[in-house]
PDB file of C-alpha atoms in Angstrom:
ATOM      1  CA  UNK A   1      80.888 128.777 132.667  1.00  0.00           C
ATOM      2  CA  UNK A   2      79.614 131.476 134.717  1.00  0.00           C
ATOM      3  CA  UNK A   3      78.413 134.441 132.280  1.00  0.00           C
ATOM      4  CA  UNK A   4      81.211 136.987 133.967  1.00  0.00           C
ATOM      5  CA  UNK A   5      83.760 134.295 133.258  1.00  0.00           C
ATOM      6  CA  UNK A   6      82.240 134.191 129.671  1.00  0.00           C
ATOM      7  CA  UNK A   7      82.329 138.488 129.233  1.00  0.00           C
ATOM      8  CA  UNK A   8      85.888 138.548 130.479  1.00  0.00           C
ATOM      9  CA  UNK A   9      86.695 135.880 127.925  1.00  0.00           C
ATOM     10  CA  UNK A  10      85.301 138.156 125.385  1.00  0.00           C
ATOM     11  CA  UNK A  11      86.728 141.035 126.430  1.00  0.00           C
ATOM     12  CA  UNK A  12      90.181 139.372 126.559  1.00  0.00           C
ATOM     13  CA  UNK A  13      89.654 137.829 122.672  1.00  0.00           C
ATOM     14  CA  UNK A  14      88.985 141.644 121.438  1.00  0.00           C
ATOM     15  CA  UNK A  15      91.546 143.035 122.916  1.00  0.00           C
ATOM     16  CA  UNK A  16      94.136 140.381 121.563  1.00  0.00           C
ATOM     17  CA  UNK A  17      92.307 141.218 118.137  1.00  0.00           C
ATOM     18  CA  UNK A  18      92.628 144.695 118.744  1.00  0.00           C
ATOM     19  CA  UNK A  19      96.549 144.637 119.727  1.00  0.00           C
ATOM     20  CA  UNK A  20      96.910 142.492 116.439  1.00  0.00           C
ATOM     21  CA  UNK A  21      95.274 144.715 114.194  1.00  0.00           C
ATOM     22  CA  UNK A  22      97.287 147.571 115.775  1.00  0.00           C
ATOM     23  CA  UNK A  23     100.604 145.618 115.470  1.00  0.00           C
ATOM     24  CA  UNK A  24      99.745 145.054 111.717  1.00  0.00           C
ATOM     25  CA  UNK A  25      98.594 148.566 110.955  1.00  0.00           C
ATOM     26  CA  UNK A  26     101.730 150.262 112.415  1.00  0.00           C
ATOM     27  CA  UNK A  27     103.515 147.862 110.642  1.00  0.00           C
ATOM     28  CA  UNK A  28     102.227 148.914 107.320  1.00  0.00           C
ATOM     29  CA  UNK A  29     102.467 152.610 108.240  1.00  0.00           C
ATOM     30  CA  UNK A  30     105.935 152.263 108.744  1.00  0.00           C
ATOM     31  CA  UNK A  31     106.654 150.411 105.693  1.00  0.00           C
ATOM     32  CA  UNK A  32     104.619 152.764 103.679  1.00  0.00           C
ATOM     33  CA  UNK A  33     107.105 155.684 105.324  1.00  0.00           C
ATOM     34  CA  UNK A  34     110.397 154.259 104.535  1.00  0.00           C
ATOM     35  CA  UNK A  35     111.757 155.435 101.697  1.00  0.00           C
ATOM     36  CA  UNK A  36     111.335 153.134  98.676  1.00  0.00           C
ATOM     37  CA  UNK A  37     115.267 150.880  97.619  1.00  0.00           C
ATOM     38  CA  UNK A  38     115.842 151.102  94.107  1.00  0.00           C
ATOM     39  CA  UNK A  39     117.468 148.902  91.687  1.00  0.00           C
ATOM     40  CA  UNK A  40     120.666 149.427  89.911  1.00  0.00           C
ATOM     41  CA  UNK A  41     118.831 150.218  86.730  1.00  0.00           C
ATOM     42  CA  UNK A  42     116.351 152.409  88.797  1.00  0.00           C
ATOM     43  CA  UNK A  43     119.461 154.370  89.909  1.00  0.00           C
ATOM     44  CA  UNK A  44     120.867 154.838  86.608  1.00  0.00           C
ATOM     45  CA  UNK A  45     117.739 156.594  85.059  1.00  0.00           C
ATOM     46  CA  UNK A  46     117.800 158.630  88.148  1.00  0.00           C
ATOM     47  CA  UNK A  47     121.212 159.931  87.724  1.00  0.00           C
ATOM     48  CA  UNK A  48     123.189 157.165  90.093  1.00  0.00           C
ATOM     49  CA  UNK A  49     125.649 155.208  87.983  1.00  0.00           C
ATOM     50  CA  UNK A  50     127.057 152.557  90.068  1.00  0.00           C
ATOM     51  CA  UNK A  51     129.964 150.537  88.832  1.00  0.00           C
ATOM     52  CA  UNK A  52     129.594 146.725  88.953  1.00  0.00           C
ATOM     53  CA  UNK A  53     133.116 146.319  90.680  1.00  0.00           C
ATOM     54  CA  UNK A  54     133.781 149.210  92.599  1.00  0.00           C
ATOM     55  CA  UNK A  55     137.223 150.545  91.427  1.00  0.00           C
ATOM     56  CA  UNK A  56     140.504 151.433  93.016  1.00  0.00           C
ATOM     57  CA  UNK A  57     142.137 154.674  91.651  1.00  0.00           C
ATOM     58  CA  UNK A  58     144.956 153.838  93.514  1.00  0.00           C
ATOM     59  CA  UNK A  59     147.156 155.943  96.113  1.00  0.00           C
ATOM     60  CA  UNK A  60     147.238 159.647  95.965  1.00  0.00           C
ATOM     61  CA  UNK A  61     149.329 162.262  97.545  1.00  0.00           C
ATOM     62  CA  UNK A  62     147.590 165.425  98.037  1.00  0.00           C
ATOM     63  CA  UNK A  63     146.665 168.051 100.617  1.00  0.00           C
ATOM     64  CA  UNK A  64     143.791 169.696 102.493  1.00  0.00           C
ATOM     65  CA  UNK A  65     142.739 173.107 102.868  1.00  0.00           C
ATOM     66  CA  UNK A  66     144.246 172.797 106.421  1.00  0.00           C
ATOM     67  CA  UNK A  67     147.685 172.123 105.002  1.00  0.00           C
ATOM     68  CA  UNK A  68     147.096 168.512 105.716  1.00  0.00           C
ATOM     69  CA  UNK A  69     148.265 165.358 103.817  1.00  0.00           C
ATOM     70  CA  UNK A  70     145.457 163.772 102.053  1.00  0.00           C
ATOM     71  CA  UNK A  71     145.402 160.569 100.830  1.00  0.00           C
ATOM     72  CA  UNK A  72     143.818 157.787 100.041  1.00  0.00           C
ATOM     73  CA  UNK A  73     143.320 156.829 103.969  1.00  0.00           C
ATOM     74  CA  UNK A  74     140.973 159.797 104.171  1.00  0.00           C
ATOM     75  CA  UNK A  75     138.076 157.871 102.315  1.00  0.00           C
ATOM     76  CA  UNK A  76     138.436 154.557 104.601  1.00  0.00           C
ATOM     77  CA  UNK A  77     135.370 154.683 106.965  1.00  0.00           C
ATOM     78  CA  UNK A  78     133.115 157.180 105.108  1.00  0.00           C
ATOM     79  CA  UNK A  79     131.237 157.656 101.965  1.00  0.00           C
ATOM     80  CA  UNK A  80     132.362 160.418  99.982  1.00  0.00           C
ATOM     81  CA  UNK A  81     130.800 162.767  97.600  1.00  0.00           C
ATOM     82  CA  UNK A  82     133.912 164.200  95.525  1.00  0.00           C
ATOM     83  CA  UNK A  83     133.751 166.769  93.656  1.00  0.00           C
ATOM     84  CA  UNK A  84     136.360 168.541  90.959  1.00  0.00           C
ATOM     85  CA  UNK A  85     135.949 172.935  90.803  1.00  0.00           C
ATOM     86  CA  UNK A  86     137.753 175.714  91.467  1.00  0.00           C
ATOM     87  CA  UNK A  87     137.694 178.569  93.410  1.00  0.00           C
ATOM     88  CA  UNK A  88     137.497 180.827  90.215  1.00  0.00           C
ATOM     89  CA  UNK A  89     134.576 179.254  88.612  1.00  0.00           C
ATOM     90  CA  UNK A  90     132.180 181.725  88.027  1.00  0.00           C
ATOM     91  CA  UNK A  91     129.069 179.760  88.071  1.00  0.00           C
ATOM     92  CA  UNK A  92     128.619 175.926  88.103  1.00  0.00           C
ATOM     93  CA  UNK A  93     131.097 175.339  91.275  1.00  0.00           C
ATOM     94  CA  UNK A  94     129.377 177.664  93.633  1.00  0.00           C
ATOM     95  CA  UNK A  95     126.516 176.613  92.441  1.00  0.00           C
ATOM     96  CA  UNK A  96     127.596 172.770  93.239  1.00  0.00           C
ATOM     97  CA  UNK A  97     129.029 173.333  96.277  1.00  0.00           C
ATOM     98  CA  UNK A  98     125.600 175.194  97.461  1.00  0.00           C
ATOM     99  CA  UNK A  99     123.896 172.134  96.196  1.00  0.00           C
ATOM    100  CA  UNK A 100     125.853 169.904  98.416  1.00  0.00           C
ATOM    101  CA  UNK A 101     125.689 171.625 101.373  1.00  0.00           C
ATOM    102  CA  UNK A 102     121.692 171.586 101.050  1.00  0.00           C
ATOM    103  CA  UNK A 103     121.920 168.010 100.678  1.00  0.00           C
ATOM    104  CA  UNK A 104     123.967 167.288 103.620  1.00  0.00           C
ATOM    105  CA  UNK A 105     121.494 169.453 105.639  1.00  0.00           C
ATOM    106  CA  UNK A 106     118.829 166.415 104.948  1.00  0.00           C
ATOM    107  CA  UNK A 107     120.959 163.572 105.854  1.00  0.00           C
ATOM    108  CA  UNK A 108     120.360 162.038 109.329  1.00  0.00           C
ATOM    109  CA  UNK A 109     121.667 159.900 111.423  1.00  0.00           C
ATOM    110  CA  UNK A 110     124.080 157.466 110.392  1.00  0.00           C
ATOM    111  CA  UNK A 111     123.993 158.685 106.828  1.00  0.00           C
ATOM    112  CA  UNK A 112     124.751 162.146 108.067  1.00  0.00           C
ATOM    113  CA  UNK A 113     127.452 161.013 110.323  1.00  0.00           C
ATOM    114  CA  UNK A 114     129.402 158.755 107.736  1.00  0.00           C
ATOM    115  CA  UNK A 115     129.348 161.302 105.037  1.00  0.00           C
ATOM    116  CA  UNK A 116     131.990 163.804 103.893  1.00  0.00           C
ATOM    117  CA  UNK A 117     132.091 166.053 101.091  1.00  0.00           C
ATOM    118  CA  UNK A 118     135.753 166.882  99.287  1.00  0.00           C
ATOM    119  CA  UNK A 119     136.017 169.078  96.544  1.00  0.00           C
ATOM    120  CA  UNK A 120     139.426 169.055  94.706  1.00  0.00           C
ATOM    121  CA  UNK A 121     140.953 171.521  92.871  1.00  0.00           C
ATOM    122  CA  UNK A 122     141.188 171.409  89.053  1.00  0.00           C
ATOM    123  CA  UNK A 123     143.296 174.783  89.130  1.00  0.00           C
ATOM    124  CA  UNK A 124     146.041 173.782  91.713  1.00  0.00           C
ATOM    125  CA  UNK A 125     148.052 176.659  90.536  1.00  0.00           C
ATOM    126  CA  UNK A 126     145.991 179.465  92.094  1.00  0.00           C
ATOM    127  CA  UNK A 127     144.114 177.182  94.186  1.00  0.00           C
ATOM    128  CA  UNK A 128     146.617 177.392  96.913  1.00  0.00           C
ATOM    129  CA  UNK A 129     145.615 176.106 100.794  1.00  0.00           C
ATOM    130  CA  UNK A 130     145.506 179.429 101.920  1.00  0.00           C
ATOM    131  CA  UNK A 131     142.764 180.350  98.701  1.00  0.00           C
ATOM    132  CA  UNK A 132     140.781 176.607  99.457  1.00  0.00           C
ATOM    133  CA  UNK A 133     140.484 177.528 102.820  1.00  0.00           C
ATOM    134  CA  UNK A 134     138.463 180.764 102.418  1.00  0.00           C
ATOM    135  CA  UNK A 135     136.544 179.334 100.015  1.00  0.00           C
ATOM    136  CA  UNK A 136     135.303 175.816 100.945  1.00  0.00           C
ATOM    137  CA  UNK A 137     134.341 176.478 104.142  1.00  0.00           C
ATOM    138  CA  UNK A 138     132.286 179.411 103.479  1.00  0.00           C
ATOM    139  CA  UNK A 139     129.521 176.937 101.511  1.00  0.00           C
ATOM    140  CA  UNK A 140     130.043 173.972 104.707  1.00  0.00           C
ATOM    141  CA  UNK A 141     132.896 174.027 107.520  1.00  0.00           C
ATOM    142  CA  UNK A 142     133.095 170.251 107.558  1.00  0.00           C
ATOM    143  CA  UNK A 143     133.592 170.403 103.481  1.00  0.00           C
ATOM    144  CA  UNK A 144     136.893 169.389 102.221  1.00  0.00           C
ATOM    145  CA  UNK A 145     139.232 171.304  99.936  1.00  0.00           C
ATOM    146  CA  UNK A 146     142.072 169.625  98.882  1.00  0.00           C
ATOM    147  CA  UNK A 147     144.695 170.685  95.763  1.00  0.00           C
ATOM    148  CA  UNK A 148     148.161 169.311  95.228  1.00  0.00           C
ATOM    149  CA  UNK A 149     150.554 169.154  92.607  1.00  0.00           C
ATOM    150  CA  UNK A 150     149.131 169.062  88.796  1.00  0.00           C
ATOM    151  CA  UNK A 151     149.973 165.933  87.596  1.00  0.00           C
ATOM    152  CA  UNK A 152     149.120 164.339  91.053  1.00  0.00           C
ATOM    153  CA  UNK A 153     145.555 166.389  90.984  1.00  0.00           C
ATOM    154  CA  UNK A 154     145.369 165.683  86.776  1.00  0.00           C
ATOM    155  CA  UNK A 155     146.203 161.539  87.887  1.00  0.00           C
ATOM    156  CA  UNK A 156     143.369 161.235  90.184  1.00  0.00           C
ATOM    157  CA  UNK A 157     140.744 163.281  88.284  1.00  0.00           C
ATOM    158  CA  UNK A 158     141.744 160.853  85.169  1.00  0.00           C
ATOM    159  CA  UNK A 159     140.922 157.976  87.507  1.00  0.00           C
ATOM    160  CA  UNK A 160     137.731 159.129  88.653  1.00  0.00           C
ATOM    161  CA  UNK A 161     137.135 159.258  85.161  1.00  0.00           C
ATOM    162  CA  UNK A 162     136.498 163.376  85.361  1.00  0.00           C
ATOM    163  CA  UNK A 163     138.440 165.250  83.215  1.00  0.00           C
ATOM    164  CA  UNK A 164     139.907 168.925  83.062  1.00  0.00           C
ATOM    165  CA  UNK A 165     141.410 170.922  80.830  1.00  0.00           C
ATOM    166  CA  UNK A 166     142.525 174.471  81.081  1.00  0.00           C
ATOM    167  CA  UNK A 167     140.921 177.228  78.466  1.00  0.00           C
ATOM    168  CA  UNK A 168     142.899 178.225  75.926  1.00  0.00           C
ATOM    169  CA  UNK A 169     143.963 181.533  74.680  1.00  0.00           C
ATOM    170  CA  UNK A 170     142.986 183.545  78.470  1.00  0.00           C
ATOM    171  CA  UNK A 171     144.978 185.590  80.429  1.00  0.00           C
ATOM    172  CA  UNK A 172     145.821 184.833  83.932  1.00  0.00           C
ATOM    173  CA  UNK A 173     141.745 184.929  84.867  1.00  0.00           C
ATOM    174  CA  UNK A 174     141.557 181.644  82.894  1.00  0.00           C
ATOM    175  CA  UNK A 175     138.741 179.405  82.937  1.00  0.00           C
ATOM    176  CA  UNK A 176     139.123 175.431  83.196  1.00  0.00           C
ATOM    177  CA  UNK A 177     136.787 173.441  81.617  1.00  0.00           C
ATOM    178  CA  UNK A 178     135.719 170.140  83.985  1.00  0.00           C
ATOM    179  CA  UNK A 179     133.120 167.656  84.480  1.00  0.00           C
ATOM    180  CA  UNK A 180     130.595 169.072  86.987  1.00  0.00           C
ATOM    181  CA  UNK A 181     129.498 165.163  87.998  1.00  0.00           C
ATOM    182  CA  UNK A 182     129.797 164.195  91.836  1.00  0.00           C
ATOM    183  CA  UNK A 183     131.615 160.975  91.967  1.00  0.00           C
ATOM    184  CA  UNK A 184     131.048 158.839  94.956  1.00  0.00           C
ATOM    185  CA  UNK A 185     133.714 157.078  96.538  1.00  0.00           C
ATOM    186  CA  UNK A 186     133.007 154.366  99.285  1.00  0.00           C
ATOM    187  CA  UNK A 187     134.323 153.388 102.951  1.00  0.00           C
ATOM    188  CA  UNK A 188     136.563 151.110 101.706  1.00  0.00           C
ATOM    189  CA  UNK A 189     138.110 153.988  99.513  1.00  0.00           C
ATOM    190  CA  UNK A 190     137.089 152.800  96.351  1.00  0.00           C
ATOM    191  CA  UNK A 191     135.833 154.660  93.418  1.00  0.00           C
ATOM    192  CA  UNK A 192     132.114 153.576  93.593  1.00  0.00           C
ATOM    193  CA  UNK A 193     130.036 155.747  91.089  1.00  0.00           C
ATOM    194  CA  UNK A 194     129.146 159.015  90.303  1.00  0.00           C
ATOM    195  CA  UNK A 195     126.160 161.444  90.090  1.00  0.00           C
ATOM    196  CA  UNK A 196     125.492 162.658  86.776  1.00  0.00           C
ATOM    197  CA  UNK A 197     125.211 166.421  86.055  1.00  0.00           C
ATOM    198  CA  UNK A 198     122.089 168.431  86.484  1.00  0.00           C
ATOM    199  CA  UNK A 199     121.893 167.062  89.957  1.00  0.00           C
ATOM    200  CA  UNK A 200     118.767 166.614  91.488  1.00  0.00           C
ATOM    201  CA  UNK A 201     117.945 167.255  95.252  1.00  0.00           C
ATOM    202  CA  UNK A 202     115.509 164.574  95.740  1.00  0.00           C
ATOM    203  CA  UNK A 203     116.611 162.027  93.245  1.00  0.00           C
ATOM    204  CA  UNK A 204     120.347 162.425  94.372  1.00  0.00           C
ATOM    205  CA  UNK A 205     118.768 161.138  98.113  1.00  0.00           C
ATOM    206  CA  UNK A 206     117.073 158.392  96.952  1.00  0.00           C
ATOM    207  CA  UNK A 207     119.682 156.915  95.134  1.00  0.00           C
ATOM    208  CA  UNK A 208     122.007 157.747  97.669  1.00  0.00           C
ATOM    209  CA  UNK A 209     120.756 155.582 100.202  1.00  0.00           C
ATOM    210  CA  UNK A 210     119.594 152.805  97.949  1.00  0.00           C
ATOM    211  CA  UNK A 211     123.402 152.547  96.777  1.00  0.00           C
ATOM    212  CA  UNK A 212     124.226 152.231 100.497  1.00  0.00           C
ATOM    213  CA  UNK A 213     121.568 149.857 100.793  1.00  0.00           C
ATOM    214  CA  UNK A 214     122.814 147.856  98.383  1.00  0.00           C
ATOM    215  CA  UNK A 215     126.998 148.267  98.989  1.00  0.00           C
ATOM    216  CA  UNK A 216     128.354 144.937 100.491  1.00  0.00           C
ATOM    217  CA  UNK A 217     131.544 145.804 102.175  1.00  0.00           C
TER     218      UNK A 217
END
């Protein structure tokens, strides 16, 4: 073996080791950048409870701030962050509904594409779909506002486990007292989970993805 036949041997060995060391290192830097899946329990003590076996609330038969039907069709093919105000609360509903639009802002991609945010009324009775749509889209235009008749709104809230009541003893600038949780509902339209009040911007991502990660449709 000639001794330039024995350097470009050499040269061609380091740069295989070279290329191999790169491959492995950018490997590792990616890995190291993905966001870390957690477990189940991991996403309960960070405000994510899942439910073992998804549940179905059933059908529904209500209607969008754009005079729209909505029902239960409008969750197939999306995840959906659901959430029960209304357009009177003074403080915790503007607040959520400012939260949720910051958190759709960080979604990306395919995570920003397949998820919608609905907020139904808990006060149907001045909520009307003239009042929902000033309101909703003033915090996102791609939110949802939806209200309906009271025992229809009062039957889904009951099976999303997220109760309402109205305050007694007010005059007509009544209160209602509700859960301020964000349920999630998956693509298949089925009540999935929900996000336990205070809400968190960077724990509520986390677990947010990890429960997609770990959703088998």
């Amino acid at each position: 073996m000639t001794d330039q036949t024995q350097r470009r041997n050499i040269r061609f060995t380091v740069v295989v080791v070279l290329l191999f060391i790169t491959v492995i290192v950018a490997g590792f830097v990616y890995r190291i950048q993905q966001p870390r899946v957690m477990s189940v329990t991991e996403m309960k003590v960070n405000g994510l409870y899942l439910h073992e076996n998804p549940r179905n609330f059933g059908e529904i038969s209500l209607i969008d701030h754009h005079g729209e039907v909505f029902d239960r069709s409008r969750f197939e093919g999306k995840w959906s962050l659901v959430f029960f105000g209304f357009t009177y609360c003074p403080d915790v509903c503007p607040t959520t509904m400012a939260f949720l639009d910051q958190f759709m802002a960080q979604l990306e991609g395919t995570e920003a594409e397949d998820t919608q945010v609905v907020m139904v009324s808990v006060d149907p009775a001045r909520d009307t779909v003239e009042q929902l749509s000033q309101y909703v889209p003033y915090f996102n235009p791609d939110f949802i506002g939806v209200t309906g008749e009271f025992l229809d709104v009062h039957r889904f809230a009951t099976a999303l486990n997220t109760p309402f009541r109205k305050v007694p003893g007010q005059d007509e600038n009544y209160l209602v007292d509700h859960s301020s949780n964000v349920v999630l509902v998956n693509p298949k339209g089925d009540y999935h989970g929900f996000f336990k009040a205070p809400l968190d911007q960077a724990k509520m991502k986390v677990t947010y993805r990890s429960a997609r990660v770990h959703w088998d449709y």
